[in-house]
Structures are given as structure tokens and as C-alpha cells.
CSV table of C-alpha atoms and ligand atoms in Angstrom, one decimal:
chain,number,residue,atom,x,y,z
A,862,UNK,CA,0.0,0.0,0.0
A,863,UNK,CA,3.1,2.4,0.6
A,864,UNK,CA,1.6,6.1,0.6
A,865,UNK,CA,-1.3,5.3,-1.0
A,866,UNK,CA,-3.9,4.6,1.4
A,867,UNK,CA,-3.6,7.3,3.7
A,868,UNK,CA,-1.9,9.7,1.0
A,869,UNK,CA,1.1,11.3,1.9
A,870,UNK,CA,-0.1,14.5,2.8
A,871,UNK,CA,-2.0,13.1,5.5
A,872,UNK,CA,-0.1,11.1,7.0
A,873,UNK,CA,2.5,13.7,7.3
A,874,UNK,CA,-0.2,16.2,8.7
A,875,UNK,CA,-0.9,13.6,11.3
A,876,UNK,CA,2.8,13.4,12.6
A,877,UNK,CA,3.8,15.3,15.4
A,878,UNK,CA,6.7,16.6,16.4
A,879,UNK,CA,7.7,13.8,19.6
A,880,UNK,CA,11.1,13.8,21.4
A,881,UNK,CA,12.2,12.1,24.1
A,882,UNK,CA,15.2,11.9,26.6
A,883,UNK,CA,16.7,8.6,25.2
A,884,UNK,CA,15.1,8.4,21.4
A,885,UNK,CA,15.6,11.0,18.4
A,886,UNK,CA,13.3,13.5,17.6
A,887,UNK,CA,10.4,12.2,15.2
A,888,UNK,CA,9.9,15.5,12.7
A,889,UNK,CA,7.4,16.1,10.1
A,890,UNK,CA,8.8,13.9,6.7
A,891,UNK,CA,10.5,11.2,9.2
A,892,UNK,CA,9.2,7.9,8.0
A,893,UNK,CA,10.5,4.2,7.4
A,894,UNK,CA,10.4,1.8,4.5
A,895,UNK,CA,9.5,-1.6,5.6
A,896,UNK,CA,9.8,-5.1,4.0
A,897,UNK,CA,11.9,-4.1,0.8
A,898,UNK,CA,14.8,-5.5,-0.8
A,899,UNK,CA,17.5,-2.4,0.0
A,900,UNK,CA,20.6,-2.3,-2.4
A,901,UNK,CA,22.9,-0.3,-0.3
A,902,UNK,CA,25.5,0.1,-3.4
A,903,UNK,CA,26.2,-1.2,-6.4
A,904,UNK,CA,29.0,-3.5,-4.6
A,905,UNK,CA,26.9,-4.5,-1.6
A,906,UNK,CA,25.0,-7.5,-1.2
A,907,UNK,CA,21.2,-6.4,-0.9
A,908,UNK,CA,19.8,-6.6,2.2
A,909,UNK,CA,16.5,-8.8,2.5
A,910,UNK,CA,12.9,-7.7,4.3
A,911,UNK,CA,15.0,-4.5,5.5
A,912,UNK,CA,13.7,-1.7,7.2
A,913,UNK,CA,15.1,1.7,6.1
A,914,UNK,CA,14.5,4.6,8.2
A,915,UNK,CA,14.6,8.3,7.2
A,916,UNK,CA,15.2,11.3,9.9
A,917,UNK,CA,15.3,15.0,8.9
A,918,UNK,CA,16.2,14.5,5.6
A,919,UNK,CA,19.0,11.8,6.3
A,920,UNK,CA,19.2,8.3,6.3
A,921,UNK,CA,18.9,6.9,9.9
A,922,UNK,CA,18.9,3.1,9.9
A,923,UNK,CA,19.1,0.9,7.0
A,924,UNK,CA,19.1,-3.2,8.6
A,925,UNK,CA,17.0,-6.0,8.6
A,926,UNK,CA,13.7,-5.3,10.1
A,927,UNK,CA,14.0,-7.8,12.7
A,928,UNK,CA,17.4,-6.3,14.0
A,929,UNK,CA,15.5,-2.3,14.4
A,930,UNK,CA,11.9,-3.9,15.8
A,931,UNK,CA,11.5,-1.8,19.1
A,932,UNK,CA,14.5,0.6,18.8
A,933,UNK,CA,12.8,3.4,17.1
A,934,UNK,CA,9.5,5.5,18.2
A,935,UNK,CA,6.2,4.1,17.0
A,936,UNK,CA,5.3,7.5,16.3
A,937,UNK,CA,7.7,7.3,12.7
A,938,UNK,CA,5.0,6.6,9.3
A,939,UNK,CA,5.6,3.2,8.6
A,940,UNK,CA,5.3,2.6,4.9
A,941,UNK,CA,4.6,-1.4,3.6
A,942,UNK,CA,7.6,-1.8,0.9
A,943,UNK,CA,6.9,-5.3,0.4
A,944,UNK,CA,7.9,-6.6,-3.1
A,945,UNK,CA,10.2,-2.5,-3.9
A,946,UNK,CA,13.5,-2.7,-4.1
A,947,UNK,CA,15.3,0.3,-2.9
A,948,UNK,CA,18.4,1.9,-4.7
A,949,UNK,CA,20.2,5.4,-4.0
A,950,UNK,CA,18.9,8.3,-5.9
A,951,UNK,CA,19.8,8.5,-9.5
A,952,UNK,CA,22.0,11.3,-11.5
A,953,UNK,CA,21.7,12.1,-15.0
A,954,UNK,CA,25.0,13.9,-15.8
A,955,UNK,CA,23.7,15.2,-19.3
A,956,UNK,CA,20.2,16.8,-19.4
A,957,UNK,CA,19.2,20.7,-21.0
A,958,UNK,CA,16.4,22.4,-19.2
A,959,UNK,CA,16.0,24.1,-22.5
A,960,UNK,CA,13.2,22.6,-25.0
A,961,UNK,CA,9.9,23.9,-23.2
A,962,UNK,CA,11.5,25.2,-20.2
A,963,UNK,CA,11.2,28.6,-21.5
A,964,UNK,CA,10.9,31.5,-18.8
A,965,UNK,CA,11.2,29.2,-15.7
A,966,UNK,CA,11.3,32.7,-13.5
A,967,UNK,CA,7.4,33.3,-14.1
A,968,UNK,CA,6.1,30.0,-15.1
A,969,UNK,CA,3.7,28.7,-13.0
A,970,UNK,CA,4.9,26.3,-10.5
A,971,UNK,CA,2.0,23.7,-11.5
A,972,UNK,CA,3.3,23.9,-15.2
A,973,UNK,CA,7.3,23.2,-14.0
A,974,UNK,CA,6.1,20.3,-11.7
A,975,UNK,CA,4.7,18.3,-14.0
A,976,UNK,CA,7.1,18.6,-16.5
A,977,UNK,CA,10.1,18.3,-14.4
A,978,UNK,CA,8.2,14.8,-13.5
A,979,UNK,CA,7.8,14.0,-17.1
A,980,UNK,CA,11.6,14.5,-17.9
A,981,UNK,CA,13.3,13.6,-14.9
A,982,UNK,CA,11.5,12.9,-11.6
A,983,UNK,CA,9.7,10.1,-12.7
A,984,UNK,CA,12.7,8.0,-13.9
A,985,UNK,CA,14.2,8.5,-10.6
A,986,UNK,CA,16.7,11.3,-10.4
A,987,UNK,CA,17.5,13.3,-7.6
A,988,UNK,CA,20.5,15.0,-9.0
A,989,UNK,CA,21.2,15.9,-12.6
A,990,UNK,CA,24.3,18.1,-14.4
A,991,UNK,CA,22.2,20.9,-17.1
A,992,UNK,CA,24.8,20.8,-19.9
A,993,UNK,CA,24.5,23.7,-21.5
A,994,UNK,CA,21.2,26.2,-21.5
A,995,UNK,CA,20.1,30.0,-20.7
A,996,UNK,CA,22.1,30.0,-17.6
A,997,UNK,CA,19.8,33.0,-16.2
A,998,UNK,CA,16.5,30.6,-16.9
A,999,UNK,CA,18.0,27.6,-15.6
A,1000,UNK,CA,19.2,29.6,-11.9
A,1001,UNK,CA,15.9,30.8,-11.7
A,1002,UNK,CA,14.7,27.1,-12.3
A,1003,UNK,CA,17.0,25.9,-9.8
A,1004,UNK,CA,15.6,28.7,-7.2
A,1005,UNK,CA,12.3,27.3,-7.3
A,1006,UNK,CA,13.5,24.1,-6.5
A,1007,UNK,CA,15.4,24.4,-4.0
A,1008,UNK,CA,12.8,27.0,-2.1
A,1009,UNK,CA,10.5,24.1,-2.3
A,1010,UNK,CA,8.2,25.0,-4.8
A,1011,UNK,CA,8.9,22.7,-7.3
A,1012,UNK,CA,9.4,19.2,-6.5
A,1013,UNK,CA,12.4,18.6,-8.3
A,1014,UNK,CA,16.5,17.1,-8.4
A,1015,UNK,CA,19.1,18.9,-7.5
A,1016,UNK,CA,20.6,21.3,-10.6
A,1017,UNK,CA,23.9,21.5,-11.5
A,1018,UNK,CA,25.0,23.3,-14.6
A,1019,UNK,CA,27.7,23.5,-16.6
A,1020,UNK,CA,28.3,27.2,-19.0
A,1021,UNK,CA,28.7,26.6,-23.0
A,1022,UNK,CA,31.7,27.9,-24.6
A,1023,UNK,CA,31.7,27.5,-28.5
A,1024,UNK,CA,34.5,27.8,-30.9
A,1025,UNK,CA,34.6,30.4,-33.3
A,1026,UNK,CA,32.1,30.4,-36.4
A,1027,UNK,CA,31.3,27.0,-34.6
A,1028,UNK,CA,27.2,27.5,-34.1
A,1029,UNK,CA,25.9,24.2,-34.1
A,1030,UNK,CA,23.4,23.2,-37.2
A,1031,UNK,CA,20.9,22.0,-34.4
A,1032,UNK,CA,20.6,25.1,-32.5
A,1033,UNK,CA,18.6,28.2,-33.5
A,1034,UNK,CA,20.3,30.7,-35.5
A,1035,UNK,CA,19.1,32.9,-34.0
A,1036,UNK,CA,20.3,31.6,-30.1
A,1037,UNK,CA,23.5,33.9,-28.9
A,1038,UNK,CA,26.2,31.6,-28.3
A,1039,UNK,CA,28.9,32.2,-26.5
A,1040,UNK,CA,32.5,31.7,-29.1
A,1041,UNK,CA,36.1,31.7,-28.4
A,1042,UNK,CA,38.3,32.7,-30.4
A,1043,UNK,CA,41.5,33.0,-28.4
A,1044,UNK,CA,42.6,31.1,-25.3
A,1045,UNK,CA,42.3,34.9,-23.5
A,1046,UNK,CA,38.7,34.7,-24.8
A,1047,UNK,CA,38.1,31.2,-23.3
A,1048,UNK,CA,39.6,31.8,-19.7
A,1049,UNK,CA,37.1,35.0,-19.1
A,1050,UNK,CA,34.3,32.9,-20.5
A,1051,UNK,CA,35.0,30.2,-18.4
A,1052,UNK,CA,35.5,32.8,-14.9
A,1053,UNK,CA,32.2,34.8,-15.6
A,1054,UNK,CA,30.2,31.3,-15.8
A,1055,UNK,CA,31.6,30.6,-12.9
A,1056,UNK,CA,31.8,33.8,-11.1
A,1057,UNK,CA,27.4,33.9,-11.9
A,1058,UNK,CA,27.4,30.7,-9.7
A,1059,UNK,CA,27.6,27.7,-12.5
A,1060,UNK,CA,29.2,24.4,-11.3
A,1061,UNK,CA,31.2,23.3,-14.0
A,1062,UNK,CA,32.2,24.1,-17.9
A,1063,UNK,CA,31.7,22.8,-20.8
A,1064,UNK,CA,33.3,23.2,-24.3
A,1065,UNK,CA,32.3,22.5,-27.9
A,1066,UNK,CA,35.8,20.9,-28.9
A,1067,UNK,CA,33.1,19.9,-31.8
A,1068,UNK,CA,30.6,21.7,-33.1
A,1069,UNK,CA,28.6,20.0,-35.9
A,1070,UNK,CA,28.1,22.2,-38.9
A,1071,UNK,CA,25.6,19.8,-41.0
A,1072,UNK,CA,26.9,19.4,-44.3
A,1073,UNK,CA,29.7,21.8,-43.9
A,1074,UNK,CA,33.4,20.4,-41.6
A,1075,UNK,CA,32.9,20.3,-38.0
A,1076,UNK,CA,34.2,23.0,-36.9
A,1077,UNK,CA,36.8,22.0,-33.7
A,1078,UNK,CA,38.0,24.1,-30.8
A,1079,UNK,CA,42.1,24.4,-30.4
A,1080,UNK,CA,43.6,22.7,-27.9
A,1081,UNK,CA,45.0,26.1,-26.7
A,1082,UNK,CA,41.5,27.4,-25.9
A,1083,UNK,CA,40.3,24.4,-24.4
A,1084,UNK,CA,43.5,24.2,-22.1
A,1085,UNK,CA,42.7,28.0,-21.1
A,1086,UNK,CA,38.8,27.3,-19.6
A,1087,UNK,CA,40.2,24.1,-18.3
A,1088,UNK,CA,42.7,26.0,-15.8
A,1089,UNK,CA,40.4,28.6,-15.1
A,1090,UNK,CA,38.1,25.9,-13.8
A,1091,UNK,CA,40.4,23.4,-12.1
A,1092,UNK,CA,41.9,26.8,-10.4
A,1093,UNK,CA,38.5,26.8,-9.1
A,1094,UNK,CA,37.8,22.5,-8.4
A,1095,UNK,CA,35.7,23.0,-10.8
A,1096,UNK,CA,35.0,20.3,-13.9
A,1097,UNK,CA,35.1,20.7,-17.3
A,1098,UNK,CA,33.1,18.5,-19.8
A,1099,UNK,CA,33.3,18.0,-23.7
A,1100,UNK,CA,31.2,17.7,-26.6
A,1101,UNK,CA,33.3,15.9,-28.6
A,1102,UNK,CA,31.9,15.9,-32.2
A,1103,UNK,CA,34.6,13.7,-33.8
A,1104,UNK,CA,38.0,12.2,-33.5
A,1105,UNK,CA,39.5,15.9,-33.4
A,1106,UNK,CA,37.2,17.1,-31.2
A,1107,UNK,CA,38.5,14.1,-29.1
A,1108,UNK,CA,42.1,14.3,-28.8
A,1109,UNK,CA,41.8,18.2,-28.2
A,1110,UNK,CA,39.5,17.7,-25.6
A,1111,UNK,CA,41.9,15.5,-24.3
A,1112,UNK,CA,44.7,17.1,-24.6
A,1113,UNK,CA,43.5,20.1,-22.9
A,1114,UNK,CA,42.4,18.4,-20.2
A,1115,UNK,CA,38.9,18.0,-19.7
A,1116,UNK,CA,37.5,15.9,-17.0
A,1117,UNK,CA,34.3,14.4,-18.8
A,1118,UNK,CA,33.4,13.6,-22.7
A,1119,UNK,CA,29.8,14.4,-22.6
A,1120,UNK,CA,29.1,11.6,-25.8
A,1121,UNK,CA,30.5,8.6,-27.1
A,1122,UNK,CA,31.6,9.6,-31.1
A,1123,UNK,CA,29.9,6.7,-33.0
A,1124,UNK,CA,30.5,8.4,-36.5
A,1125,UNK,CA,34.1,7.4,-35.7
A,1126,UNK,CA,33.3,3.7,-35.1
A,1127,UNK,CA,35.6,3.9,-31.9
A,1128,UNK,CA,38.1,5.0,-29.9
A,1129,UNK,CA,41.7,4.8,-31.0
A,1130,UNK,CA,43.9,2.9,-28.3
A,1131,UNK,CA,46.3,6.2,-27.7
A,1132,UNK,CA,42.3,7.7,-26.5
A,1133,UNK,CA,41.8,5.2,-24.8
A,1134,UNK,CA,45.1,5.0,-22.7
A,1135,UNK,CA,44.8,8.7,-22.1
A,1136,UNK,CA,41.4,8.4,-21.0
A,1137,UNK,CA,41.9,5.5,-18.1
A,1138,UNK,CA,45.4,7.8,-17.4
A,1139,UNK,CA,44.1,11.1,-17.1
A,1140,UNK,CA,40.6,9.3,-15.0
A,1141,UNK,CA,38.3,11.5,-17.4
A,1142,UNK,CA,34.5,10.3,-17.6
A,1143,UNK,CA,32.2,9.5,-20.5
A,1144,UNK,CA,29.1,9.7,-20.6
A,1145,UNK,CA,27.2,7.5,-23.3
A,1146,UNK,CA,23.8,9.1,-24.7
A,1147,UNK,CA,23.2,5.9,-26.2
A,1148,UNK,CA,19.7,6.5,-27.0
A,1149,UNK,CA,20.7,10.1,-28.4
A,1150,UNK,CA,21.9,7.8,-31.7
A,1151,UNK,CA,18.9,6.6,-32.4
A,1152,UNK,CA,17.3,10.0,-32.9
A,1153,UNK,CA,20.1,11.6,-35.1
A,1154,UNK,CA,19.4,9.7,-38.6
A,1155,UNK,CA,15.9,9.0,-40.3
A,1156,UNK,CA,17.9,6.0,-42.0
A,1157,UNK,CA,17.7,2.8,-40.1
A,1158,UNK,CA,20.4,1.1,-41.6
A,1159,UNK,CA,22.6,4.1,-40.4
A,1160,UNK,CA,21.0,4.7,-37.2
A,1161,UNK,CA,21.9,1.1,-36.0
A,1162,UNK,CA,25.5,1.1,-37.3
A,1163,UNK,CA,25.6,4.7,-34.7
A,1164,UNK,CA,24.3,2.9,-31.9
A,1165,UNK,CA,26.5,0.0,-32.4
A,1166,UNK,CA,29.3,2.2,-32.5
A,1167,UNK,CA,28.3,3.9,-29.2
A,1168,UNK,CA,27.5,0.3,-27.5
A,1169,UNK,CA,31.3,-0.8,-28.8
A,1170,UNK,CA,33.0,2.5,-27.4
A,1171,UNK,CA,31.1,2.5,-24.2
A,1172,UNK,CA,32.5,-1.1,-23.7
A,1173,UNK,CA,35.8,-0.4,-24.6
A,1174,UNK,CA,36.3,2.3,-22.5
A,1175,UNK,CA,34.2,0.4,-19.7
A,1176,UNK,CA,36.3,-2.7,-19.9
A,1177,UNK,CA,39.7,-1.1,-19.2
A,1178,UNK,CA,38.2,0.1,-15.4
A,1179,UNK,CA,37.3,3.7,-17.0
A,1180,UNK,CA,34.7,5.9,-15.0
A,1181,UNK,CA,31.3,5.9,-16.9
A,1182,UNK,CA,28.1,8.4,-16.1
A,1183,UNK,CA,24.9,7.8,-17.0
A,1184,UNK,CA,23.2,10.9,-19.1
A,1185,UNK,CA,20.8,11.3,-21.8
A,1186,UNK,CA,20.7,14.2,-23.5
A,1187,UNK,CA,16.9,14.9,-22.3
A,1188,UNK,CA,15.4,18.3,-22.4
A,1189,UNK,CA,17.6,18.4,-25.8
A,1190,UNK,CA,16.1,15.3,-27.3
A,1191,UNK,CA,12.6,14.9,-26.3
A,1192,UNK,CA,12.5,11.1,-25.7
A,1193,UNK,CA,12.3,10.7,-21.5
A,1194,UNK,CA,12.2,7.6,-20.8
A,1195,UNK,CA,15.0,6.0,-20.0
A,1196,UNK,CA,14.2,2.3,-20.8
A,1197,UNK,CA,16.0,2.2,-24.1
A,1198,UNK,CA,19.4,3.4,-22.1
A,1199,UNK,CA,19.5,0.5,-19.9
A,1200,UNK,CA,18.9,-1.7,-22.3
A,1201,UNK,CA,21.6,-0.4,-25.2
A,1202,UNK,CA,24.0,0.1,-21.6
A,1203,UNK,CA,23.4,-3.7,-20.7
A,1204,UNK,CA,25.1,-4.9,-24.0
A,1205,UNK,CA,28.2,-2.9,-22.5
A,1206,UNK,CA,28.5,-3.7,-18.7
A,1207,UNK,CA,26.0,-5.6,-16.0
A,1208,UNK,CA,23.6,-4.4,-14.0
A,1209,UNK,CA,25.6,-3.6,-11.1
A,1210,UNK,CA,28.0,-1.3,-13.6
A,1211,UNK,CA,24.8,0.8,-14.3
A,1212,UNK,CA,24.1,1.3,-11.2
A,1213,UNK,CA,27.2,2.6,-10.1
A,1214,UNK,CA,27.1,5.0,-13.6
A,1215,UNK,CA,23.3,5.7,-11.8
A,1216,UNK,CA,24.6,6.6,-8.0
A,1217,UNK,CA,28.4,6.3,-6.7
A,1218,UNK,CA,30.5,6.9,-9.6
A,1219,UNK,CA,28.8,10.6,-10.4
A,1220,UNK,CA,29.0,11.0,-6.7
A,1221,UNK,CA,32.5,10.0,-6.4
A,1222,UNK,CA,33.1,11.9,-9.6
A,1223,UNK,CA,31.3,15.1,-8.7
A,1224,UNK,CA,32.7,15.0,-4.8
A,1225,UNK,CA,29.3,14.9,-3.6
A,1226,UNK,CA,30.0,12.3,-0.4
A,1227,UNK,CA,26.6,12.1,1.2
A,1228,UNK,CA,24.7,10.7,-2.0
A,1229,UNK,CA,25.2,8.2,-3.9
A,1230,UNK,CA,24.5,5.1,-1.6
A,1231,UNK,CA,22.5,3.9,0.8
A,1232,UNK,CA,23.8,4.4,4.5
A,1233,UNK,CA,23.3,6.2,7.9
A,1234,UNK,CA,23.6,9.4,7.7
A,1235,UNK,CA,23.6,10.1,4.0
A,1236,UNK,CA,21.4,12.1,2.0
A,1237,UNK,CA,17.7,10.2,2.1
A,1238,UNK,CA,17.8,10.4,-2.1
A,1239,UNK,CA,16.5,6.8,-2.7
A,1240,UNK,CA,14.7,5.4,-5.4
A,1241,UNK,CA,11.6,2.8,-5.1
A,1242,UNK,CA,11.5,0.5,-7.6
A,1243,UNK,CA,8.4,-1.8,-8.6
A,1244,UNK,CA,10.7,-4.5,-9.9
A,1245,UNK,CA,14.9,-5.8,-9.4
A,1246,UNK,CA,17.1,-5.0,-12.1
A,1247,UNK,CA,19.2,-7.9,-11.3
A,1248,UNK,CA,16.1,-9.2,-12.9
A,1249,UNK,CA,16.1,-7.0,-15.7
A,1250,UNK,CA,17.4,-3.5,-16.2
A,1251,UNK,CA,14.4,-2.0,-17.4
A,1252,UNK,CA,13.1,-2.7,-13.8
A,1253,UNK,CA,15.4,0.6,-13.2
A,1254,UNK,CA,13.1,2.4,-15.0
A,1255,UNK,CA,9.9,1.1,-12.5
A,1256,UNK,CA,10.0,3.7,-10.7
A,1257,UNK,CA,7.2,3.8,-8.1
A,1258,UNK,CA,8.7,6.7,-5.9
A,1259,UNK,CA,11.4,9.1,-6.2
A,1260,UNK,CA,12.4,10.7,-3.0
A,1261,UNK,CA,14.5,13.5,-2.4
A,1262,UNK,CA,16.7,14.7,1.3
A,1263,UNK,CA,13.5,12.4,3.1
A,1264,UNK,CA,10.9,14.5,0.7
A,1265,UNK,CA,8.8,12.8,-2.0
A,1266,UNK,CA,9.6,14.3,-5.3
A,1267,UNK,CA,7.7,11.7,-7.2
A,1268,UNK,CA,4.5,9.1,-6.7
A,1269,UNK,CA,3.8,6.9,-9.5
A,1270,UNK,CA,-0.1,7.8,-9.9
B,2427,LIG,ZN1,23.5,17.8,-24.6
């Protein structure tokens, strides 16, 4: 029954506020998960018929139930989460609050909710990386989620630095983008992104022109945002484009290749090696080749590229993040990702892609797995993807630092 009898609103409005000498306080949005299967990490061997138990926010027990019968308050919501499985909160590390996001300042709240549950809340994420949109739009996005009024992941973005005469064919013509053309050019690009309170950078060291070159960025200019942001621990990620776009990406020392480059077929061994040496991430947007080409015949050699490349990088120990691309492609569900992933690595690999390697990655150390006293970002699940990995996309409740951010209907 989980929230549903009662509904979660009442339940809450019922709790009161109890503290006594020898137990913790029970607070509004305190509750405990009872009778699911609880994955503490990818790594961990689940833990059967557990009870998890969430405090302000925080995880406060995670254990078999029998082991935590009698040592809490009876005044915590019990919730039946017989036949879930439990997982850590997801990230996507490549999403655009960009198609239909439009004026996120004065939107109404109602409007945001239920298409911030469309695109990402209702696949499970509690933490996603916006790759590149209207900085100004997606702040003020990211305001109204974190005051509360709209249930939603936490946002971090990354600033868009182009090269010159390099406007993508995809984007508007009209859209202002931001181009280098110097290395000087690059560095205050990258400091005033970061000086307006963005998280991270990230570079076109390929910008697709259509039927005209790709037009690449110089290693020079990458290398130039690149120390701006390390200077300031911050991380820089790359849209790669081609084999060019690659190795200057590479060479100038970004942290994270925001595709795989299936229009190359792979990854040259020298890439490789200076991938795993230099610990940079990739991030597959396997799904994203699928949508690229109305020919099927070339649309499956793409994603077969993409599969090959993700497991050749995967297979020699390098860091992969899971990202799709969503808000720029308009295909949310993420179904179709787990199942193109699972031809690459197992189910245990994606989770880690899903929850402790972005949080490992991104130095967030209070997500990313299941324990006491980490963040309460948990996913429910209506099915076990050791089952099968489009049980990851079952998502029956996404829940956020203890709060409810999304309940399958
Ligand atoms: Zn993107």
C-alpha cells in the first residue's frame, strides 16, 4: 500500500513533532520503509525484508527489520515496501532544461512540476548536471526548486563555450552563443560562468556544422577554460563531435566527454590509454543515436558504435556516467538506455554509472549510496534490475533529502 492509502499529505499532517530523553526527535517527513529489498551500493549485497529509516532529511537506519523492531519511536510513518527494491537516488549527468523550459522565473509552479516529473523525476533522479542552456533561466529554475516550490533534483549546470564560427546546425540561429576565439577569450568565459554561480564548464571541442566540416576548438582554448576551472575545483566537460574534437579535448584536459563519437566507429587505443590515465568520464547518450538519422540502416551502425565504445572504455576500469541528453532530445524515458548500456557492462555497472560513480566523480560524499547518515535520495523500484534493467526504469517513488519528489499515480 506504501503512501497510498492514507496519501502522503495526511499522513505527514498527522505526525507530530515527539522527542524524548533517550530516542531522536520524530519530525514532520520522518518515516521508514518496511519489507523491501535495499541495495545499499552497487557493490553490496542487498539486504532482505529491510527496514530503512529516514530522519530529517538523512538516512537513519538501514538493517534487517527484525534487527531495528522496538528501537525506534512508534510515532515514525511506517510505509509497507513489500515486493520495492530500494536503490540510491539516481544522477543524469547530461540533461538541458532548454526545450519547453522557457521563462522558468514566471512559469507557473503547477506547469514546472509536471514537466520536471515527465523529464526527470519520474525516472528516478534526484541530482542531474544541465549541460548547457540560458544559464539565467535555468538559476531561476533551480531557485524554485530548492525554495520548495517545485518538487524537483538537485541542478547543477555547466556554461557553454563554443568555438569560433562554430554554431551548431541544431541550434537556432538565431540563439546567442557564446564563441572563443583566443585562449584569453576562453579563460574570461569560463570565470564569468563561474563567477554567476555555475558548477562546471563545458566546451564544444566539436561543433557540428551539418553538411559543412565540423568545426573543432584548439587545444590552446580548451586548455585555457580548463585551468580557469580546475583553479577553481571545478569540472570541465566536452562535446566531442569527432576524432578531433577528441584528442583536443583530451589534450587540454577535460574531466568528462559528454558523448560517445559513433561516426568514428571507436576510440583509437592512444584515447583510450589517455582516457583511463588522465581518469576522465564518459558519458554514453546511447539512446541520443537513435534519434540523429531517419535512416535505419545508419542509425543502427551509430548505436552499435556507441555500445562498442562505451565497452571499450568500460572494460579497461574507465569511469562511466549515466546521461541522456533529455530536455535536448525529447525522448524521456529511459528504458531504451538500460537496455543499449546492458550490451556494454552488467547491472551492477549501471548502477554505479546511476549513484556512486557521479558521486564520487562530482565530490558529492553524502549521496550516492545507501547508508546512515547520508542524503535520504532513494529510489523505489516496482521491480529488481538484477532481474532485468528496465526494472530501473519502475519507478514507483522518487524521493529526495527524506521528501517525495515523485509518486507513480
Ligand atoms: Zn547535450
Amino acid at each position: 500500500m506504501l503512501f497510498r492509502r492514507l496519501g502522503l499529505a495526511l499522513i505527514l499532517s498527522l505526525l507530530l513533532v515527539l522527542c524524548s530523553a533517550s530516542a531522536f526527535c520524530v519530525d514532520e517527513g520522518d518515516f521508514a520503509c518496511v519489507g523491501a529489498k535495499v541495495y545499499p551500493s552497487p557493490t553490496d549485497d542487498p539486504i532482505e525484508n529491510a527496514t530503512l529509516m529516514v530522519h530529517q532529511g538523512k538516512i537513519l537506519a538501514v538493517a534487517p527489520s527484525y534487527r531495528l523492531k522496538n528501537k525506534f519511536p512508534h510515532a515514525a510513518v511506517t510505509i509497507d515496501c513489500k515486493d520495492k527494491v530500494i536503490v540510491a537516488g539516481y544522477w543524469n549527468s547530461h540533461v538541458h532544461f532548454e526545450t519547453g523550459w522557457h521563462d522558468a522565473a514566471n512559469a507557473s509552479a503547477k506547469a514546472l512540476a509536471a514537466h520536471m516529473q515527465e523529464m526527470l523525476t519520474r525516472w528516478g533522479f534526484t541530482t542531474v548536471w544541465d549541460l548547457g542552456s540560458e544559464p539565467n533561466n535555468t538559476l531561476a529554475l533551480r531557485q524554485r526548486v530548492e525554495s520548495g516550490e517545485v518538487p524537483g533534483p538537485q541542478i547543477y549546470m555547466a556554461g557553454d563555450i563554443f568555438p569560433k564560427n562554430g554554431h551548431p546546425v541544431y541550434l537556432p540561429p538565431e540563439m546567442q552563443l557564446p564563441e572563443a576565439a583566443t585562449p584569453q577569450q576562453a579563460a574570461g568565459m569560463a570565470r564569468q560562468y563561474l563567477e554567476m554561480g555555475l558548477d562546471g564548464i563545458k566546451l564544444f571541442t566539436g561543433a557540428y556544422m551539418g553538411s559543412k566540416p565540423t568545426v573543432n576548438m584548439d587545444t590552446a582554448i580548451v586548455k585555457a577554460a580548463v585551468d580557469v576551472a580546475h583553479d577553481e575545483n571545478r569540472l570541465v566537460f566536452a562535446h566531442t563531435q569527432n576524432r578531433v574534437g577528441t584528442d583536443n579535448a583530451l589534450a587540454g584536459g577535460v574531466d568528462i566527454l559528454a558523448h560517445t563519437i559513433p561516426t568514428e566507429g571507436s576510440f583509437t587505443a592512444e584515447e583510450l590509454a589517455r582516457m583511463k590515465e588522465q581518469h576522465t568520464a564518459l558519458i554514453p547518450t546511447l539512446t541520443l543515436w537513435t534519434t540523429v538519422t531517419q535512416d535505419p540502416q545508419a542509425t543502427a551502425r551509430l548505436v552499435q558504435a556507441g555500445v562498442a565504445e562505451l565497452k571499450s572504455y568500460f572494460s579497461q576500469g574507465g569511469t562511466i556516467l549515466f546521461g541522456t541528453d533529455v530536455g535536448f532530445v525529447s525522448k524521456y524515458d529511459t528504458i531504451q538506455e538500460f537496455e543499449l548500456m546492458s550490451k556494454a557492462m552488467g547491472w551492477r555497472d549501471i548502477l554505479a554509472s546511476l549513484t556512486t560513480n557521479p558521486s564520487d566523480y562530482f565530490r558529492a560524499s553524502t549521496k550516492g549510496r545507501i547508508a546512515i547518515d547520508m542524503d535520504a535520495d532513494l529510489v523505489i523500484l516496482d521491480g529488481d534490475p538484477a532481474a532485468d534493467v528496465k526494472n530501473f526504469a519502475k519507478v514507483a517513488y522518487t524521493i529526495r533529502n527524506g521528501r517525495v519528489i515523485y509518486q507513480k499515480p
